[in-house]
Short mmCIF file of C-alpha atoms in Angstrom, two decimals:
data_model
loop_
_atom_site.label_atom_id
_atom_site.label_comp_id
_atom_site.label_asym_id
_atom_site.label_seq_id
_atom_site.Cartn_x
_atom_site.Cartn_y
_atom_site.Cartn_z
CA UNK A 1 -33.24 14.32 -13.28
CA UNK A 2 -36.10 12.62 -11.83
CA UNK A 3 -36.98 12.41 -8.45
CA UNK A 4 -37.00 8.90 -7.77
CA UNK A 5 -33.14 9.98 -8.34
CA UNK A 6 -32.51 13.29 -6.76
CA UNK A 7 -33.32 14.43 -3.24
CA UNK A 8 -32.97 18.70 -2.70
CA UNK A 9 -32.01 19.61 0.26
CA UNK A 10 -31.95 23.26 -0.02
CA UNK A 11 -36.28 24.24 1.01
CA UNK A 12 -38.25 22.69 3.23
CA UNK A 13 -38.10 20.63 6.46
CA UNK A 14 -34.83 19.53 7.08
CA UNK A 15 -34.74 17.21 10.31
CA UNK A 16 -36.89 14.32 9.47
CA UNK A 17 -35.50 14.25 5.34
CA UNK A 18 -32.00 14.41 7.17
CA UNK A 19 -32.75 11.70 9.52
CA UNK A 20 -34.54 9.68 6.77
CA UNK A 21 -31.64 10.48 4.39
CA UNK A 22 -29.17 9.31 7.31
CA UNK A 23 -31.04 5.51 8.21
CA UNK A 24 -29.70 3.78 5.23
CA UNK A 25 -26.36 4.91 5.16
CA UNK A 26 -25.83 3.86 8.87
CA UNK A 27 -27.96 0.92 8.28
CA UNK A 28 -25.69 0.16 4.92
CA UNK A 29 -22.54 0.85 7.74
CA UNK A 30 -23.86 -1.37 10.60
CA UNK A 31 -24.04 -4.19 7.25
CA UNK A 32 -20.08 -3.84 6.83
CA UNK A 33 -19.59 -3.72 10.20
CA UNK A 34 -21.50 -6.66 10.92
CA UNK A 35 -20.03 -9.09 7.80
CA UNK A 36 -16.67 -7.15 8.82
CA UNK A 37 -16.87 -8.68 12.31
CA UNK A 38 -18.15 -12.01 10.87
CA UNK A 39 -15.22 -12.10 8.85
CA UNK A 40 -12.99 -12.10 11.87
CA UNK A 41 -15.38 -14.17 13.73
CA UNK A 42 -15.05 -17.02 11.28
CA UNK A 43 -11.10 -16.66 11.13
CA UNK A 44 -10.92 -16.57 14.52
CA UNK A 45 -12.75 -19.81 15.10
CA UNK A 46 -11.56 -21.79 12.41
CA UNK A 47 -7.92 -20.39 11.99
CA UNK A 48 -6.91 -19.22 15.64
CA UNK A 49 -5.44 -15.93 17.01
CA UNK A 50 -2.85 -16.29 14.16
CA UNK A 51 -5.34 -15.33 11.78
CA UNK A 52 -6.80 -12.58 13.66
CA UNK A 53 -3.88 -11.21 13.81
CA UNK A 54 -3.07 -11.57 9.99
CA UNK A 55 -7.00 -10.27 9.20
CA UNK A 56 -5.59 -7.33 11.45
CA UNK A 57 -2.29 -6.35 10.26
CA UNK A 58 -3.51 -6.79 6.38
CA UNK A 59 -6.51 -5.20 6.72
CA UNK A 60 -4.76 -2.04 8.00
CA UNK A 61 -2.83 -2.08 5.25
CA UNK A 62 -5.74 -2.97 2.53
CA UNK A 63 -8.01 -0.07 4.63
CA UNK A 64 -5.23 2.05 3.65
CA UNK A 65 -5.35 1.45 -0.23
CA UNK A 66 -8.88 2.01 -0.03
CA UNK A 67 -8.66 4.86 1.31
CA UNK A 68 -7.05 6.71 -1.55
CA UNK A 69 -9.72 5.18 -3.40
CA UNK A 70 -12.32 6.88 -0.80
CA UNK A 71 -11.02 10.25 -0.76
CA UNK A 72 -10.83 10.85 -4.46
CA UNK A 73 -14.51 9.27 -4.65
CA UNK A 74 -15.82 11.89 -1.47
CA UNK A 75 -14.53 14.80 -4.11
CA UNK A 76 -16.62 13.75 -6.68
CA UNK A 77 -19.67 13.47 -3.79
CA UNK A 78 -18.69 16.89 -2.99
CA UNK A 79 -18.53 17.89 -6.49
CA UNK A 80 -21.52 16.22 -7.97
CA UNK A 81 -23.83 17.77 -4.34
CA UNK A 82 -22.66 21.09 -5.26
CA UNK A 83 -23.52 21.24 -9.12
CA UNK A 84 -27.67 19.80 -7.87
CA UNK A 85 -27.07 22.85 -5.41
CA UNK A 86 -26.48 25.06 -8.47
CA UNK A 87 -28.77 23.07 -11.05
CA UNK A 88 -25.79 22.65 -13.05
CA UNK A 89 -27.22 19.34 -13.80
CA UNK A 90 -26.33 18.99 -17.03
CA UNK A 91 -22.37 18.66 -16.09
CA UNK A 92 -23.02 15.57 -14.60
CA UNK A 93 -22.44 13.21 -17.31
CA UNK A 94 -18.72 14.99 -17.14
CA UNK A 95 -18.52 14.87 -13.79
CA UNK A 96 -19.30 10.96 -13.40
CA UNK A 97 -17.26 9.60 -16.38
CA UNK A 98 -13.96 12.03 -15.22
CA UNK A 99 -14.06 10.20 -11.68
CA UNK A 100 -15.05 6.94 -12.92
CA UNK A 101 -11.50 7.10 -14.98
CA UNK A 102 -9.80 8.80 -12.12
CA UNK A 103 -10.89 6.07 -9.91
CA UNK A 104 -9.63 3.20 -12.60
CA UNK A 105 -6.29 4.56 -13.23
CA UNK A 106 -5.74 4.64 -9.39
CA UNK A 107 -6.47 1.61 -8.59
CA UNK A 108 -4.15 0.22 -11.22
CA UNK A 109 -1.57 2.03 -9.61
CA UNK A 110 -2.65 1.04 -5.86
CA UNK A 111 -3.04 -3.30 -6.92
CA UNK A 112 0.27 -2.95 -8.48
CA UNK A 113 1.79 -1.64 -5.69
CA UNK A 114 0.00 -4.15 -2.81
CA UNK A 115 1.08 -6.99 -4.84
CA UNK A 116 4.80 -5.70 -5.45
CA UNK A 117 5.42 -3.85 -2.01
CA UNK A 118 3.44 -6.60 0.26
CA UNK A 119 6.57 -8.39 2.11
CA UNK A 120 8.72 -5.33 2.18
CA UNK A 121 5.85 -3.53 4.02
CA UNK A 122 5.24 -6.48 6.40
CA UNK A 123 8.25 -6.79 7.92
CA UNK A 124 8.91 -3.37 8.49
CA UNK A 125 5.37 -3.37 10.51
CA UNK A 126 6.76 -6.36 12.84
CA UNK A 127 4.44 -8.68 11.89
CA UNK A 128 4.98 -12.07 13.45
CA UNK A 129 6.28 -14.97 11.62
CA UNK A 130 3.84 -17.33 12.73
CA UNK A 131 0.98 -14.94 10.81
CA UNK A 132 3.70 -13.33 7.99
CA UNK A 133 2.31 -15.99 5.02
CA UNK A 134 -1.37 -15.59 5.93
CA UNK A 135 -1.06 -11.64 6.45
CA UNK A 136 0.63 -11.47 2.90
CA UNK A 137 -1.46 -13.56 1.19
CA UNK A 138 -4.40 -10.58 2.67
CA UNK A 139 -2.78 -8.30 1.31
CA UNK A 140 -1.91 -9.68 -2.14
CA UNK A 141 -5.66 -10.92 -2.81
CA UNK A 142 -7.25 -7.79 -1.46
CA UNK A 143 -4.88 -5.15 -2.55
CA UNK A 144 -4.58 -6.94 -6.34
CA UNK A 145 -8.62 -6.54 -6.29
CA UNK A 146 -8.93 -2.92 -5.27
CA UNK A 147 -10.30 -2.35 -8.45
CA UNK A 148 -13.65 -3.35 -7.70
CA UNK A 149 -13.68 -1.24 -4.62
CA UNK A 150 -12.40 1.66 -6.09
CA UNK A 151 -15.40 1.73 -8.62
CA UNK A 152 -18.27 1.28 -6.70
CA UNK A 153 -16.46 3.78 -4.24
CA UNK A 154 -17.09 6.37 -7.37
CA UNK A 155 -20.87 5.09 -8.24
CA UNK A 156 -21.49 5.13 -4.37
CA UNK A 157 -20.35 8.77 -4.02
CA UNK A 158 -22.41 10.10 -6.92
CA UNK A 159 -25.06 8.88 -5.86
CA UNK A 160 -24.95 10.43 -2.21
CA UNK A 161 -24.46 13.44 -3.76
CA UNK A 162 -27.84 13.36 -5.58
CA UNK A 163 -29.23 12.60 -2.19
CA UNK A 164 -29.47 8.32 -3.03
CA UNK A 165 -28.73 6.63 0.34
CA UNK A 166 -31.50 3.64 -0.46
CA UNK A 167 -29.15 2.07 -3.66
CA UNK A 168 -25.99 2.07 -1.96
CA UNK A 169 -27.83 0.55 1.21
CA UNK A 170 -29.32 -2.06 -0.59
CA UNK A 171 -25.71 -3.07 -2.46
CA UNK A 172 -24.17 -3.28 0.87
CA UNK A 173 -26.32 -5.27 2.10
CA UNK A 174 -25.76 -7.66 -1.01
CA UNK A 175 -22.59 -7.60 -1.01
CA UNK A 176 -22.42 -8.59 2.92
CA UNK A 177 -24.65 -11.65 2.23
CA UNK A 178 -22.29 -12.51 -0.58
CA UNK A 179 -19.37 -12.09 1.69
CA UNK A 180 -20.36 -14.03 5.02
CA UNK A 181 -21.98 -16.95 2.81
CA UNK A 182 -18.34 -17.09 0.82
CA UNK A 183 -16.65 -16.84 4.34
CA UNK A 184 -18.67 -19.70 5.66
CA UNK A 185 -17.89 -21.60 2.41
CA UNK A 186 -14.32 -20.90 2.24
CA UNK A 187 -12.83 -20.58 5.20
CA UNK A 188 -15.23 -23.01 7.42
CA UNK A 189 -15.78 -25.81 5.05
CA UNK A 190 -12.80 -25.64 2.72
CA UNK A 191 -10.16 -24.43 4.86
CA UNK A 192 -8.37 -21.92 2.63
CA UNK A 193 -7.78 -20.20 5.95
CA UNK A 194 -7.20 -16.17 5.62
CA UNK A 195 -6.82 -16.20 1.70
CA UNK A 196 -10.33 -17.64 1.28
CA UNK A 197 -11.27 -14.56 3.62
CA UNK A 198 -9.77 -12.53 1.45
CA UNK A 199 -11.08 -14.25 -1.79
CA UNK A 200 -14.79 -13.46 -0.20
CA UNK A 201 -14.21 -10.04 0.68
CA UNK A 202 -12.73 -9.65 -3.27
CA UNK A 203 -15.66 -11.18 -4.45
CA UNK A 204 -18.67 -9.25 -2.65
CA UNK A 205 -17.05 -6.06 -3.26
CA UNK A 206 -17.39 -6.97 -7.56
CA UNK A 207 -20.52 -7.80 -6.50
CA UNK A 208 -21.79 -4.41 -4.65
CA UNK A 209 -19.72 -2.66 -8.30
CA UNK A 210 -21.58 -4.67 -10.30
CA UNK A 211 -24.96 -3.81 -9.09
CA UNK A 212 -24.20 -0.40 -9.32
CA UNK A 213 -23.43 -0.08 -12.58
CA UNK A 214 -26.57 -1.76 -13.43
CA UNK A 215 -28.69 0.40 -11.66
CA UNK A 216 -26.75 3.37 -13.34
CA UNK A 217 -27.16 1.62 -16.56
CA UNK A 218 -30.91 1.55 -15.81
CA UNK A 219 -30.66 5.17 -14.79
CA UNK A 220 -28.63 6.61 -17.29
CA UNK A 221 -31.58 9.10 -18.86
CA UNK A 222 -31.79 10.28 -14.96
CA UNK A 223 -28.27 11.02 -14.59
CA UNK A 224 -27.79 12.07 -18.16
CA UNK A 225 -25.27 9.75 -18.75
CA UNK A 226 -24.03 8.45 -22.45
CA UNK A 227 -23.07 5.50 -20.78
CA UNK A 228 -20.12 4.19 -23.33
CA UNK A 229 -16.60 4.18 -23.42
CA UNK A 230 -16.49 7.61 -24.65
CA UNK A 231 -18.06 8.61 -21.17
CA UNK A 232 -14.90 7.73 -19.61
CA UNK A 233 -13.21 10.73 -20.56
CA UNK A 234 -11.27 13.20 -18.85
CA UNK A 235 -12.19 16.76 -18.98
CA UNK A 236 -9.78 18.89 -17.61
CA UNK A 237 -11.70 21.57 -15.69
CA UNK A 238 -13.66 18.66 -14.10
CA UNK A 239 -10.24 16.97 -13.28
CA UNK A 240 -8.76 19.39 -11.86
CA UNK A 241 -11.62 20.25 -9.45
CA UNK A 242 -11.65 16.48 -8.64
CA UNK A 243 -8.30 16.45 -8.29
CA UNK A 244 -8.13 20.00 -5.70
CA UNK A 245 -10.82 18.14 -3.90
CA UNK A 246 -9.92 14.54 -4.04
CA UNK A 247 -6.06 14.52 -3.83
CA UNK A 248 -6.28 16.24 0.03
CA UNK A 249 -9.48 14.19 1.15
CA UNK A 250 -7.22 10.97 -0.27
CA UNK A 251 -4.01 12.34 1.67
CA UNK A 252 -6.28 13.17 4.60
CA UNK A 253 -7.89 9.44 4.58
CA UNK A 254 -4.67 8.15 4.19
CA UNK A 255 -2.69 9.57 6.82
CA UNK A 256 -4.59 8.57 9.33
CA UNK A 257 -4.12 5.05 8.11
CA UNK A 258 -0.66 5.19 8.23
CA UNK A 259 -0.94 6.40 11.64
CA UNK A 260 -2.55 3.32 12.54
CA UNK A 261 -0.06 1.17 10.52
CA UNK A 262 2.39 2.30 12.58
CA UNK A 263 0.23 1.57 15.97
CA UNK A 264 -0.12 -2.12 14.87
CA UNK A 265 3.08 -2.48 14.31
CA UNK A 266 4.18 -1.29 17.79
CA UNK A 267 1.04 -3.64 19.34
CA UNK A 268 3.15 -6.34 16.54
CA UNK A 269 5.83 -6.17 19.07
CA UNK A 270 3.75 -6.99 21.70
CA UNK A 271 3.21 -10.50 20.62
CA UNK A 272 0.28 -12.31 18.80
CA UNK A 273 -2.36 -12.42 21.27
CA UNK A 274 -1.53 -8.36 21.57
CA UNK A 275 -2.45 -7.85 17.82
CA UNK A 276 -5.48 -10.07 18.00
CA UNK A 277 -6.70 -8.25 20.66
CA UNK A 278 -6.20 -4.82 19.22
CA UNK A 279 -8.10 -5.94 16.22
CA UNK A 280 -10.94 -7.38 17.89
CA UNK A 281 -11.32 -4.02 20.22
CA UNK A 282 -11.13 -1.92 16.79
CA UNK A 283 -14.01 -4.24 15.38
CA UNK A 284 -16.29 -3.66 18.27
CA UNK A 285 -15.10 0.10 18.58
CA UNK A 286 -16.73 0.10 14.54
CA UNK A 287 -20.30 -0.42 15.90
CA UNK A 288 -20.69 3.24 17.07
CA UNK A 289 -17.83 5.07 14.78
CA UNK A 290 -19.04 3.29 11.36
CA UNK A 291 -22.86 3.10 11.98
CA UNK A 292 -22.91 6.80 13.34
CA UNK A 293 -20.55 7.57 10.29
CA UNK A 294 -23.71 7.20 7.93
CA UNK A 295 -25.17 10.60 9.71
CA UNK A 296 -21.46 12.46 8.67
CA UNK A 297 -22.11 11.65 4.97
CA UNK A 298 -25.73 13.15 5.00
CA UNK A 299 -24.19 15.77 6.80
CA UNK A 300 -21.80 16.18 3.52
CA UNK A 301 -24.33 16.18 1.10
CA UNK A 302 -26.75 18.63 2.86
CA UNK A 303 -23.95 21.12 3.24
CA UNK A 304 -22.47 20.33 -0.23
CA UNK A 305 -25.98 21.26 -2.01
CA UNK A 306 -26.65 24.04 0.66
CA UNK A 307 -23.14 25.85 0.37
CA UNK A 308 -24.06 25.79 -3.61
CA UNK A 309 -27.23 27.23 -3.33
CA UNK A 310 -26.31 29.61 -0.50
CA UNK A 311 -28.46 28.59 2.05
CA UNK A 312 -26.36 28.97 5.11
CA UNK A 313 -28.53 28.73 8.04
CA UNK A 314 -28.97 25.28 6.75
CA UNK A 315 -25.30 24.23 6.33
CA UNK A 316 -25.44 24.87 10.40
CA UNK A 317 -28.89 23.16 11.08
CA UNK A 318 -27.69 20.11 9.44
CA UNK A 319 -24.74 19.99 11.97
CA UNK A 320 -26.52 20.38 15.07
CA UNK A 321 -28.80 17.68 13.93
CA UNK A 322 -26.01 15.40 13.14
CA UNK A 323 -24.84 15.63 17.01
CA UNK A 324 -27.93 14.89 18.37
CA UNK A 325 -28.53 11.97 16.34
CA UNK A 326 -24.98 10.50 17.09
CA UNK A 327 -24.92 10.89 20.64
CA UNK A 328 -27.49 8.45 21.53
CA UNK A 329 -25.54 5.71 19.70
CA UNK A 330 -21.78 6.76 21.60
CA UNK A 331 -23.54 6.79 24.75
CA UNK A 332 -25.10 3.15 24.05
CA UNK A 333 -22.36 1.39 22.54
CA UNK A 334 -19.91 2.74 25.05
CA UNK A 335 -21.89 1.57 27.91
CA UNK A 336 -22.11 -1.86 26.54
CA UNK A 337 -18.25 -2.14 26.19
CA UNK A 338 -17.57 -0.77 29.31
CA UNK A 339 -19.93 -3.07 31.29
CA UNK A 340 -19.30 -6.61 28.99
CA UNK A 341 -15.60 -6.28 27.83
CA UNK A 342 -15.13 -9.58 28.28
CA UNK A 343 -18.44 -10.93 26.43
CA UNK A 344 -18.03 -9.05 23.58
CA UNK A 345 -13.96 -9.99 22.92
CA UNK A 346 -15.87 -13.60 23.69
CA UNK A 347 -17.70 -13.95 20.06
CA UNK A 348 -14.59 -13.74 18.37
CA UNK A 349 -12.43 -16.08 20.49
CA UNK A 350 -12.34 -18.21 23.48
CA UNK A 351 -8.00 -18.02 24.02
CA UNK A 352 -7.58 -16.60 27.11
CA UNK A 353 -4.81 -14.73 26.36
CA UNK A 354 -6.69 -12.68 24.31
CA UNK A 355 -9.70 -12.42 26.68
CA UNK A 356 -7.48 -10.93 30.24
CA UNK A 357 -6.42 -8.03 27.94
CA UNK A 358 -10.00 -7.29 26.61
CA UNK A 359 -11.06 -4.90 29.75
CA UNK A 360 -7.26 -3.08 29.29
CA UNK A 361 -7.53 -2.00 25.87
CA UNK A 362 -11.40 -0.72 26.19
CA UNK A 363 -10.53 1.35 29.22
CA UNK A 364 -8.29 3.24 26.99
CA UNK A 365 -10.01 2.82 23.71
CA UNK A 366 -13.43 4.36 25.26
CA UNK A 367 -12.27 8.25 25.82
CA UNK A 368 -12.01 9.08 22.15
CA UNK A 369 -15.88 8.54 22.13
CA UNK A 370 -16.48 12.18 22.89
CA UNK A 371 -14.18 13.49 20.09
CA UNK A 372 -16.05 10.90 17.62
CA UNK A 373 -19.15 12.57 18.62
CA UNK A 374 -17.82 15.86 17.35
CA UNK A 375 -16.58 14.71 14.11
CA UNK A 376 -19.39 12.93 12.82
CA UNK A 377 -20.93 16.80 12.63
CA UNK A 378 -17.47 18.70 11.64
CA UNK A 379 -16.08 16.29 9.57
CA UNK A 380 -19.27 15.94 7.30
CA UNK A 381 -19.17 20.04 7.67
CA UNK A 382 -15.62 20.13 6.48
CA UNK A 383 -16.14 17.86 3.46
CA UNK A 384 -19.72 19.41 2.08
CA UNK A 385 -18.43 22.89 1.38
CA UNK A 386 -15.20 21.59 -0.30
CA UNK A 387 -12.11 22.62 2.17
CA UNK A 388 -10.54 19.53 1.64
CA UNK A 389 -6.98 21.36 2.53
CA UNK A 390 -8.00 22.18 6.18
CA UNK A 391 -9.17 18.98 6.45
CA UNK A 392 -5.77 17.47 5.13
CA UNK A 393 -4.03 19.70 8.01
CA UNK A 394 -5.70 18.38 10.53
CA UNK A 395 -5.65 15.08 9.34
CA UNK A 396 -1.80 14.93 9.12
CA UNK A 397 -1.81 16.56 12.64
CA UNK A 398 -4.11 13.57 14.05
CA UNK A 399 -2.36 10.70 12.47
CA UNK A 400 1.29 11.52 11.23
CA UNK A 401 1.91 14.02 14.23
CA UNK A 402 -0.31 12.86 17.79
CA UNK A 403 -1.12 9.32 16.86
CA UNK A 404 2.15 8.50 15.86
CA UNK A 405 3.62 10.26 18.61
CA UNK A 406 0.98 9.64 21.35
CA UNK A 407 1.27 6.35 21.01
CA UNK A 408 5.00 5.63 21.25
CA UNK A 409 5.13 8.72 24.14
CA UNK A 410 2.75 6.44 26.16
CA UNK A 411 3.69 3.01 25.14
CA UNK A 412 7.36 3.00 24.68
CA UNK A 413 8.64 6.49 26.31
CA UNK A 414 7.08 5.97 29.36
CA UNK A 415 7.06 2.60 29.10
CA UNK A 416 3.20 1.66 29.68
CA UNK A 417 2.62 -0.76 27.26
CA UNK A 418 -0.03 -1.41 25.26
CA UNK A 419 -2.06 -0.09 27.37
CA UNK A 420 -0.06 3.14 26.50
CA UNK A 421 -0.74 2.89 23.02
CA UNK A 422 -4.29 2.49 22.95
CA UNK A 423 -4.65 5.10 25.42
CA UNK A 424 -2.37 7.77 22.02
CA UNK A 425 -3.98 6.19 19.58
CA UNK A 426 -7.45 7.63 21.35
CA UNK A 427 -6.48 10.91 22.77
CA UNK A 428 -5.13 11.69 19.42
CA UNK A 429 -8.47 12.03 18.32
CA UNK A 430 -9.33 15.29 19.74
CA UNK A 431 -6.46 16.71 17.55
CA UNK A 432 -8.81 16.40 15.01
CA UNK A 433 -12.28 16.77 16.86
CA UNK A 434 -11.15 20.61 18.50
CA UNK A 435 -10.11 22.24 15.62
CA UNK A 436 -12.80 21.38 13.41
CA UNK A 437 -14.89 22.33 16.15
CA UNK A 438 -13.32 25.83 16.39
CA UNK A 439 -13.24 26.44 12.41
CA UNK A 440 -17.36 25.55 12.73
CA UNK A 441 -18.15 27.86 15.12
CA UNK A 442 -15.72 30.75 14.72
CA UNK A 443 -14.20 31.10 11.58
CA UNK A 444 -16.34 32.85 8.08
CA UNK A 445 -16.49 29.40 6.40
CA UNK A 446 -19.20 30.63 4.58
CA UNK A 447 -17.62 33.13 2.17
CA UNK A 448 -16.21 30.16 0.46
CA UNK A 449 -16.66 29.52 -3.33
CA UNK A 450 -17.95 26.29 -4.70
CA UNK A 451 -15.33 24.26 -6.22
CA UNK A 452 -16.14 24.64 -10.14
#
C-alpha cells in the first residue's frame, strides 16, 4: 500500500503525527456538530419548540440505530489497524469486503425495524402529541435510510485504520454543506417542516457514502481491493473476528443510547419546552465531547497498530497525549457555557420557556466534563487493542445500570426534577470514566493477543 494511503505509527515521533493525525477527525467532528446544530437551528426557527422537540426525541432514537452501525464498523477499524501493525496487508481485501456485507445486511435489518417499530417506540418514550407526527415521520425517513450511513460508517473506519483522517474529513465536510443547503431549502423555503430535515440529513449522508466509494474505487490497487461483487464476500475467520469485536462495541454503543432514550422520555414528561431544552443543552454539550472525540479515534488507531506490532511504550504515550490535547478544549467550552447559558440556548430559539431553564440544565450537565476528559484517552485505549468485552461491561454499567438509575433516583425518587435528571444522566459518566481509568493504569493489558 502506498503511502499517500497508509500512515505507520509504530517508529518515529509520535506527538506531532498524533496531533496531525487527530486535526481532521475533530475538524471532520466540529463539521457534524456544526450542520447538526444548524439542523436544529433551522427547525427551531421555522417550526417552533415542537420541532425541537421532535428533532430531539427522533434523533435519540435514529443515534441509536446508528450506533449498531458504528460499533460493528470500529471492529473492522480495530481489525484493519492491527493487520498494518502486523503487515498482514494482504488480508485486507478480506477484511473490507466481509464488513462492507456485515454492514449491508445490518442495516436492512435496522430500516426495517425503524419503519415497523416507529409508533410503538414513541409512545412508550412519552413523546408529546403535539410533536408525535413530526417525531415519527424522523424516525421513519432517517431510520428507513440507515443504509447509507451504515456504509460509509464501514469505508470511514477502514480508512482510520490505515491512518486516513484527511478523506473522511473532507466527506464530512461535503456532506454538511449538502445537508445545511437542503435544510435551508426544505425546511425554510418549502416548509416540509421536520421530514424535510430528515430528507436532508438522508440525503448528505448518500452523499459522504458515495464519495467514499469513489475514492476507494480510485484506490483500489492501494488497498488491494478486487472491487466487484465478488468482494462482498464473507469469510468466516474474518467474520468472526468482526463479529467478537463488533457485536460488543455495537452493544456497548448501543446501550448507552438506550440509556438516554429512557432520559428523554422522563424529560418527555416534563412537557415540550423540557425536551427542547434538553436537546438544545445536548447540542451545545457536542462542541467539546464530539470535536475532542476526533483525538479518541487517533488514539484507537495508534494503539490498534502499536498493540500489533508490540510496541507498548507507545500504546501508553499515545494516551497521555490524548489528555493533554483534550483538556484545553473541556476547559474552554465549559467556561463558555457556564458564563453565556442563556446566549448560547439563544441561537436556537427565542421562547422563553425554553430560555429560564437554559442556566438549570448546564449547571448539572457541566460536571461530567472531567469524566469526558478521561475517556477520550481510555476509551480510544480500550478500543485499539481489541477488548471490546470490557468495554461492553462498562458500557452496560454507565447506561443500562447508573444512567438509567441516576436519573430517575434524582429526578423522580427524590423528586428534583429535571434538574435531577440531568444532574444522573452526568454523574453517570464516571461509571465509565474510573474504571477504564483503573484497567489503564493497573491491570497487564498488554499481554493481550491481537484479534486474528
Amino acid at each position: 500500500m502506498s503511502k499517500a494511503v497508509i500512515q505507520d505509527f509504530t517508529q518515529g515521533e509520535l506527538f506531532r503525527p498524533m496531533l496531525k493525525f487527530s486535526i481532521p477527525f475533530m475538524l471532520s467532528n466540529a463539521f457534524q456538530v456544526f450542520y447538526s446544530m444548524t439542523d436544529m437551528i433551522i427547525v427551531g426557527q421555522f417550526v417552533g419548540k415542537q420541532g425541537i422537540a421532535a428533532v430531539m426525541s427522533g434523533g435519540f432514537l435514529v443515534m441509536f440505530i446508528m450506533m449498531i452501525g458504528l460499533g460493528l464498523a470500529t471492529g473492522g477499524q480495530v481489525l484493519v489497524s492491527q493487520l498494518i501493525g502486523k503487515n498482514e496487508r494482504h488480508r485486507l481485501n478480506s477484511a473490507i469486503g466481509t464488513l462492507i456485507s456485515m454492514n449491508l445486511a445490518a442495516a436492512g435489518i435496522m430500516a426495517a425495524a425503524a419503519v415497523i417499530l416507529a409508533p410503538t417506540v414513541l409512545r412508550w418514550m412519552n413523546t408529546q402529541a403535539e410533536a408525535f407526527a413530526s417525531t415519527q415521520d424522523y424516525l421513519v425517513i432517517c431510520g428507513g435510510g440507515v443504509v447509507f450511513i451504515y456504509v460509509y460508517n464501514a469505508l470511514s473506519a477502514i480508512l482510520r485504520g490505515v491512518g486516513d483522517s484527511v478523506r473522511p474529513f473532507v466527506f464530512i465536510v461535503a456532506s454538511a454543506a449538502v445537508n445545511i443547503l437542503l435544510d435551508l431549502l426544505m425546511v425554510a423555503l418549502w416548509d416540509w417542516g421536520v421530514a424535510g430535515a430528515a430528507v436532508a440529513t438522508v440525503i448528505s449522508q448518500a452523499a459522504a457514502m458515495f464519495m467514499a466509494i469513489y475514492y476507494m474505487y480510485i484506490k483500489r490497487k492501494e488497498f488491494e481491493l478486487s472491487f466487484s461483487l465478488g468482494t462482498l464476500r464473507w469469510q468466516r475467520d474474518v467474520l468472526w473476528a468482526l463479529l467478537k469485536l463488533g457485536i460488543p462495541f455495537s452493544v456497548r454503543f448501543a446501550a448507552i443510547n438506550v440509556s438516554m432514550i429512557f432520559v428523554v422520555s422522563l424529560i418527555n414528561s416534563l412537557g415540550v419546552a423540557a425536551a427542547a431544552a434538553f436537546g438544545i443543552a445536548l447540542r451545545l454539550d457536542e462542541l467539546a465531547n464530539k470535536i475532542s472525540q476526533g483525538v479518541m479515534m487517533a488514539v484507537s488507531t495508534i494503539v490498534g497498530q502499536n498493540i500489533g506490532a508490540g510496541r507498548i511504550d507507545r500504546i501508553r504515550k499515545g494516551v497521555y497525549y490524548a489528555w493533554s490535547i483534550c483538556g484545553g478544549f473541556f476547559l474552554f467550552f465549559g467556561l463558555l457555557l457556564f458564563f453565556f447559558p442563556d446566549k448560547m440556548f439563544a441561537l436556537f430559539t427565542d421562547d422563553e420557556s425554553v430560555l429560564e431553564l437554559a442556566p438549570l440544565i448546564v449547571s448539572a450537565l457541566l460536571l461530567h466534563y472531567p469524566a469526558l476528559l478521561i475517556m477520550k484517552g481510555t476509551n480510544g485505549f480500550v478500543q485499539g487493542i481489541g477488548n471490546a468485552l470490557f468495554g461492553l461491561i462498562i458500557a452496560l454499567l454507565d447506561g443500562v445500570v447508573c444512567r438509567i438509575f441516576f436519573s430517575w433516583f434524582f429526578g423522580v425518587a427524590l423528586n428534583m426534577g429535571l434538574y435531577g435528571m440531568v444532574l444522573g444522566y452526568s454523574l453517570a459518566t464516571y461509571s465509565t470514566a474510573l474504571p477504564n481509568l483503573f484497567y489503564f493504569l493497573f491491570v497487564p493489558w498488554y499481554k493481550r493477543k491481537t484479534v486474528i
